[in-house]
Amino acid sequence: MRSNAAERNPFTTGRNMNRIRNHIFTALVWTIGITVILFIFGLLFLILKDGLPKLSLDFLYGLPSEIEEGGGIGPMLFNSFYILIISLIIAIPLGMAAGIYLAEFAPDNKWIGFVRICVEGLASVPSLIFGLFGIALFVELFEVGLTILGAAVSLAFLNLPVLTRVTEESIRAVPQDIKNASFALGGTHLQTIMRVLIPVAQNGIITGICLVAGRAFGESAVIILTGGVSTSGEMWDFNLLSPGANLAVHLWYVQSEAIVPDAADIAQKAAAVLVCIVLIINLLFRIPLWLSSRKMK
Amino acid sequence: MLNPSTAGQSVAAGELGSSLKSRSGKPFDRKSRLFFTNRVFRYICIGCAAFVCLILLAILGLMFRTGVLTFQDVSLSEFFFSTEWVPENEQYGALPFIFGTFALTLLTLAISVPISIFVAVFLAVMTPGWLKNLLRPVMDLLVGIPSVVYGYLGLTILIPLIRDLTGSSMGDGLLAASLVLTVMVLPTISRISDDAISAVPKRYVDASYALGGTRFQTVFKVMLPAAKSGIMYAVILGMARAIGETMAVVMVIGNTPQLADSLLKPTSVLTSNIVMQIPNVPFDSTWNYALYMMGFLLLVISLLMIVAVRLFQRKGGRV
């Protein structure tokens, strides 16, 4: 009797359909979600599994070799950090100042709207274009050739808009009350920015910087064009005008152009080192933030 | 920058007449110093903001100025509609690369957008809190993994796999490149869509459940439409990344300037062609100008997408 009624009632069948659809949907989302997550961990595992066990200090510190086996990645690794640090030294003050201007000083008019579009536009420019710009600037205009300096400056240009946006957003997110309290105590605008707004916004700014640092560390297209694919072949070469291949470029170079017999081996290890360092940069910056945000709660 | 001597003199000159009225007696007092540093700081900030704009304009101007020289030797129609890219023979047809870029981007989006939206729904709606807190940082970390590493994985794992599965001899081509790009843009698209879905006001969701909607109905009829502009933003960002990506694509696409009429045929896109050829080309040659023109095209495409994002934001109101 009851089943009879259920068959006749259009709402009940609709509900059954809905329930089935809902179950299928739930199952589908869970499957895709779990698959993607497993896939991600699988990828990380794959990169690290082959390379990490074979790593040795000789490899990390050793000089690369063009023909023989057993080349290391010392100069590339050094160049990676050197270029990263120079580009951050250039980009952080410029980017933060521009961000502070947009968040604090900028009047709300057409001209500032244009500046915002410029920043957003620059942030979306493909990294390769910065490489082309770097070539035109450093190789053609200043005629210094492929150098660490050119690579670092081009990289700084690449990171500038991201830092600007991150700074602006973090400073805008600071509660108005805190800012007003500083003004009420007689703080000038500069004092308010330096002692109140930036410390409160530092969470967001540091996350942004670590994002940018990770990206700059692994950037290769810009470096190939402006820094070249080779190094000076010496360790601790602080000369700004020596060729500036970094680890990411070396990974590509070894995998596709080099003629060393153990290229696959070097590539495996270089990839593992690259991923490890990017993970470490992210973790190092994030753990203190994570701890401090826990303490705040 | 600071110029205490002149500022001090002016205060001192004022003091001669009315020493009692002067504020502190010191030639360059705290108040005017603060005022002055404030001013200077403000100008420095304005200068930096202007500098950022200047870089974009300089890049645009330079790419255009260099690129446009191509058309001294090559006609517009040849550059855009010819498929013959043989710079040694003075043939500069960029169609294979332009087509390759668009085909690659569309293919990548066709694979990655549905998966990303499912992952975003998974993260935003279905997972318990602790798993969310674990997975979101992992997704963020993935965005930071260098593109060469993805390319390397594609070269060493994906291409042999494609070779085995399809029986083709090369394995390089649009399929391999789009799969690698899918893995790269997936974290970006799904994390931003996840944020957009999580930002849907809870009362909408509650209202849907109160009307007897199932989770399926709530997600598809309430949450996704409400998060639409945020998801579009995510897709456009993913698209920008796919178009501009260089090294990962270079390693798996085969770098052959021919029109890709099959997914498994080695081809080339704008970015990969530029990066492979430009180191070997003299700056003052039509070949180099043509490469810069291709860079200018990339630039214009990416700027157009930013305009599209702006339009979406204005229409959707919030992201």
Short mmCIF file of N, CA and C in Angstrom, two decimals, chain B residues 113-195:
data_model
loop_
_atom_site.label_atom_id
_atom_site.label_comp_id
_atom_site.label_asym_id
_atom_site.label_seq_id
_atom_site.Cartn_x
_atom_site.Cartn_y
_atom_site.Cartn_z
N VAL B 113 39.82 23.20 -15.36
CA VAL B 113 38.74 23.92 -14.67
C VAL B 113 37.73 22.98 -13.99
N PRO B 114 37.21 21.96 -14.70
CA PRO B 114 36.28 21.09 -13.98
C PRO B 114 36.91 20.43 -12.75
N ILE B 115 38.12 19.91 -12.92
CA ILE B 115 38.76 19.26 -11.78
C ILE B 115 38.96 20.26 -10.64
N SER B 116 39.43 21.46 -11.00
CA SER B 116 39.69 22.46 -9.96
C SER B 116 38.43 22.81 -9.19
N ILE B 117 37.30 22.93 -9.92
CA ILE B 117 36.07 23.31 -9.23
C ILE B 117 35.65 22.19 -8.28
N PHE B 118 35.81 20.95 -8.71
CA PHE B 118 35.49 19.84 -7.81
C PHE B 118 36.40 19.88 -6.58
N VAL B 119 37.69 20.13 -6.81
CA VAL B 119 38.61 20.19 -5.67
C VAL B 119 38.23 21.34 -4.75
N ALA B 120 37.83 22.48 -5.36
CA ALA B 120 37.44 23.63 -4.54
C ALA B 120 36.22 23.30 -3.70
N VAL B 121 35.22 22.64 -4.32
CA VAL B 121 34.03 22.24 -3.57
C VAL B 121 34.42 21.27 -2.46
N PHE B 122 35.32 20.37 -2.81
CA PHE B 122 35.80 19.40 -1.82
C PHE B 122 36.42 20.12 -0.62
N LEU B 123 37.28 21.09 -0.91
CA LEU B 123 37.96 21.81 0.18
C LEU B 123 36.99 22.69 0.96
N ALA B 124 36.07 23.34 0.24
CA ALA B 124 35.25 24.34 0.91
C ALA B 124 34.06 23.72 1.63
N VAL B 125 33.47 22.66 1.06
CA VAL B 125 32.20 22.18 1.58
C VAL B 125 32.33 20.86 2.33
N MET B 126 33.12 19.93 1.81
CA MET B 126 33.01 18.56 2.30
C MET B 126 34.01 18.20 3.38
N THR B 127 35.23 18.74 3.29
CA THR B 127 36.24 18.23 4.22
C THR B 127 36.02 18.77 5.63
N PRO B 128 36.34 17.95 6.64
CA PRO B 128 36.29 18.43 8.01
C PRO B 128 37.39 19.46 8.25
N GLY B 129 37.23 20.25 9.30
CA GLY B 129 38.12 21.38 9.56
C GLY B 129 39.59 21.05 9.61
N TRP B 130 39.95 19.96 10.30
CA TRP B 130 41.38 19.68 10.46
C TRP B 130 42.02 19.36 9.12
N LEU B 131 41.27 18.67 8.24
CA LEU B 131 41.82 18.32 6.94
C LEU B 131 42.01 19.58 6.09
N LYS B 132 41.03 20.50 6.23
CA LYS B 132 41.13 21.77 5.53
C LYS B 132 42.40 22.50 5.92
N ASN B 133 42.64 22.57 7.22
CA ASN B 133 43.82 23.29 7.70
C ASN B 133 45.11 22.63 7.25
N LEU B 134 45.03 21.33 6.97
CA LEU B 134 46.22 20.63 6.50
C LEU B 134 46.41 20.84 5.00
N LEU B 135 45.29 20.76 4.25
CA LEU B 135 45.40 20.74 2.79
C LEU B 135 45.64 22.11 2.19
N ARG B 136 45.03 23.14 2.78
CA ARG B 136 45.17 24.47 2.17
C ARG B 136 46.63 24.91 2.09
N PRO B 137 47.42 24.79 3.19
CA PRO B 137 48.83 25.16 3.06
C PRO B 137 49.57 24.31 2.04
N VAL B 138 49.21 23.02 1.93
CA VAL B 138 49.89 22.16 0.96
C VAL B 138 49.62 22.67 -0.45
N MET B 139 48.36 23.04 -0.72
CA MET B 139 48.04 23.59 -2.04
C MET B 139 48.83 24.87 -2.28
N ASP B 140 48.94 25.70 -1.24
CA ASP B 140 49.69 26.94 -1.41
C ASP B 140 51.16 26.66 -1.71
N LEU B 141 51.71 25.63 -1.06
CA LEU B 141 53.10 25.27 -1.32
C LEU B 141 53.29 24.86 -2.77
N LEU B 142 52.30 24.13 -3.29
CA LEU B 142 52.42 23.64 -4.67
C LEU B 142 52.54 24.78 -5.67
N VAL B 143 51.85 25.89 -5.39
CA VAL B 143 51.94 27.03 -6.30
C VAL B 143 53.38 27.50 -6.40
N GLY B 144 54.14 27.30 -5.31
CA GLY B 144 55.51 27.82 -5.30
C GLY B 144 56.54 26.89 -5.90
N ILE B 145 56.15 25.68 -6.27
CA ILE B 145 57.16 24.77 -6.83
C ILE B 145 57.60 25.27 -8.21
N PRO B 146 58.90 25.35 -8.44
CA PRO B 146 59.40 25.93 -9.68
C PRO B 146 58.89 25.22 -10.92
N SER B 147 58.67 25.99 -11.98
CA SER B 147 58.09 25.40 -13.18
C SER B 147 59.04 24.42 -13.85
N VAL B 148 60.35 24.62 -13.69
CA VAL B 148 61.28 23.67 -14.32
C VAL B 148 61.07 22.28 -13.74
N VAL B 149 60.74 22.22 -12.45
CA VAL B 149 60.56 20.91 -11.83
C VAL B 149 59.37 20.19 -12.46
N TYR B 150 58.29 20.95 -12.70
CA TYR B 150 57.15 20.34 -13.38
C TYR B 150 57.55 19.87 -14.77
N GLY B 151 58.32 20.71 -15.46
CA GLY B 151 58.77 20.33 -16.79
C GLY B 151 59.63 19.08 -16.75
N TYR B 152 60.50 19.04 -15.75
CA TYR B 152 61.38 17.88 -15.58
C TYR B 152 60.57 16.62 -15.35
N LEU B 153 59.56 16.71 -14.47
CA LEU B 153 58.70 15.55 -14.23
C LEU B 153 57.98 15.14 -15.50
N GLY B 154 57.49 16.14 -16.24
CA GLY B 154 56.81 15.84 -17.49
C GLY B 154 57.73 15.11 -18.46
N LEU B 155 58.96 15.58 -18.52
CA LEU B 155 59.92 15.01 -19.46
C LEU B 155 60.30 13.59 -19.07
N THR B 156 60.48 13.35 -17.78
CA THR B 156 61.00 12.04 -17.38
C THR B 156 59.90 11.03 -17.08
N ILE B 157 58.70 11.48 -16.72
CA ILE B 157 57.66 10.52 -16.35
C ILE B 157 56.51 10.50 -17.35
N LEU B 158 56.00 11.72 -17.65
CA LEU B 158 54.79 11.79 -18.46
C LEU B 158 55.04 11.36 -19.91
N ILE B 159 56.13 11.85 -20.48
CA ILE B 159 56.36 11.58 -21.90
C ILE B 159 56.58 10.08 -22.18
N PRO B 160 57.42 9.39 -21.39
CA PRO B 160 57.51 7.94 -21.60
C PRO B 160 56.16 7.25 -21.44
N LEU B 161 55.35 7.75 -20.49
CA LEU B 161 54.03 7.17 -20.27
C LEU B 161 53.15 7.34 -21.51
N ILE B 162 53.16 8.58 -22.05
CA ILE B 162 52.36 8.83 -23.25
C ILE B 162 52.85 7.96 -24.40
N ARG B 163 54.16 7.83 -24.51
CA ARG B 163 54.72 6.99 -25.56
C ARG B 163 54.20 5.56 -25.44
N ASP B 164 54.21 5.04 -24.22
CA ASP B 164 53.75 3.67 -24.01
C ASP B 164 52.26 3.53 -24.32
N LEU B 165 51.48 4.50 -23.84
CA LEU B 165 50.03 4.36 -23.95
C LEU B 165 49.55 4.54 -25.37
N THR B 166 50.14 5.50 -26.10
CA THR B 166 49.61 5.77 -27.43
C THR B 166 50.42 5.11 -28.53
N GLY B 167 51.60 4.65 -28.20
CA GLY B 167 52.41 4.02 -29.22
C GLY B 167 53.05 4.98 -30.18
N SER B 168 52.94 6.29 -29.91
CA SER B 168 53.60 7.24 -30.81
C SER B 168 55.09 7.27 -30.52
N SER B 169 55.84 7.75 -31.47
CA SER B 169 57.29 7.64 -31.32
C SER B 169 57.86 8.75 -30.45
N MET B 170 57.23 9.93 -30.45
CA MET B 170 57.83 11.07 -29.75
C MET B 170 57.23 11.30 -28.37
N GLY B 171 55.93 11.46 -28.32
CA GLY B 171 55.29 11.75 -27.05
C GLY B 171 55.20 13.22 -26.73
N ASP B 172 56.09 14.04 -27.30
CA ASP B 172 56.02 15.48 -27.07
C ASP B 172 54.81 16.04 -27.79
N GLY B 173 54.33 17.17 -27.32
CA GLY B 173 53.25 17.82 -28.04
C GLY B 173 52.25 18.47 -27.13
N LEU B 174 51.13 18.87 -27.74
CA LEU B 174 50.12 19.61 -26.99
C LEU B 174 49.58 18.83 -25.81
N LEU B 175 49.40 17.51 -25.99
CA LEU B 175 48.80 16.72 -24.91
C LEU B 175 49.70 16.75 -23.68
N ALA B 176 50.97 16.43 -23.88
CA ALA B 176 51.90 16.41 -22.75
C ALA B 176 51.97 17.79 -22.10
N ALA B 177 52.09 18.83 -22.94
CA ALA B 177 52.21 20.19 -22.38
C ALA B 177 50.97 20.57 -21.60
N SER B 178 49.79 20.21 -22.14
CA SER B 178 48.58 20.65 -21.43
C SER B 178 48.42 19.87 -20.13
N LEU B 179 48.85 18.60 -20.10
CA LEU B 179 48.76 17.86 -18.84
C LEU B 179 49.69 18.46 -17.78
N VAL B 180 50.91 18.81 -18.20
CA VAL B 180 51.84 19.43 -17.25
C VAL B 180 51.27 20.76 -16.75
N LEU B 181 50.73 21.57 -17.70
CA LEU B 181 50.17 22.85 -17.30
C LEU B 181 48.97 22.67 -16.38
N THR B 182 48.17 21.62 -16.64
CA THR B 182 47.02 21.35 -15.77
C THR B 182 47.48 21.19 -14.33
N VAL B 183 48.53 20.37 -14.14
CA VAL B 183 49.04 20.17 -12.79
C VAL B 183 49.51 21.49 -12.19
N MET B 184 50.05 22.37 -13.06
CA MET B 184 50.57 23.63 -12.54
C MET B 184 49.47 24.62 -12.17
N VAL B 185 48.41 24.70 -12.98
CA VAL B 185 47.39 25.71 -12.68
C VAL B 185 46.34 25.20 -11.71
N LEU B 186 46.30 23.89 -11.51
CA LEU B 186 45.27 23.32 -10.64
C LEU B 186 45.28 23.94 -9.23
N PRO B 187 46.44 24.01 -8.55
CA PRO B 187 46.42 24.60 -7.21
C PRO B 187 45.94 26.05 -7.23
N THR B 188 46.39 26.82 -8.24
CA THR B 188 45.98 28.23 -8.31
C THR B 188 44.47 28.34 -8.42
N ILE B 189 43.90 27.67 -9.44
CA ILE B 189 42.47 27.82 -9.67
C ILE B 189 41.67 27.28 -8.48
N SER B 190 42.08 26.11 -7.95
CA SER B 190 41.22 25.55 -6.92
C SER B 190 41.31 26.33 -5.61
N ARG B 191 42.49 26.88 -5.30
CA ARG B 191 42.57 27.63 -4.04
C ARG B 191 41.77 28.93 -4.12
N ILE B 192 41.83 29.64 -5.24
CA ILE B 192 41.09 30.90 -5.31
C ILE B 192 39.58 30.62 -5.37
N SER B 193 39.18 29.55 -6.12
CA SER B 193 37.77 29.20 -6.15
C SER B 193 37.31 28.77 -4.76
N ASP B 194 38.19 28.07 -4.07
CA ASP B 194 37.88 27.62 -2.71
C ASP B 194 37.58 28.83 -1.82
N ASP B 195 38.44 29.85 -1.90
CA ASP B 195 38.20 31.06 -1.12
C ASP B 195 36.87 31.70 -1.50
#
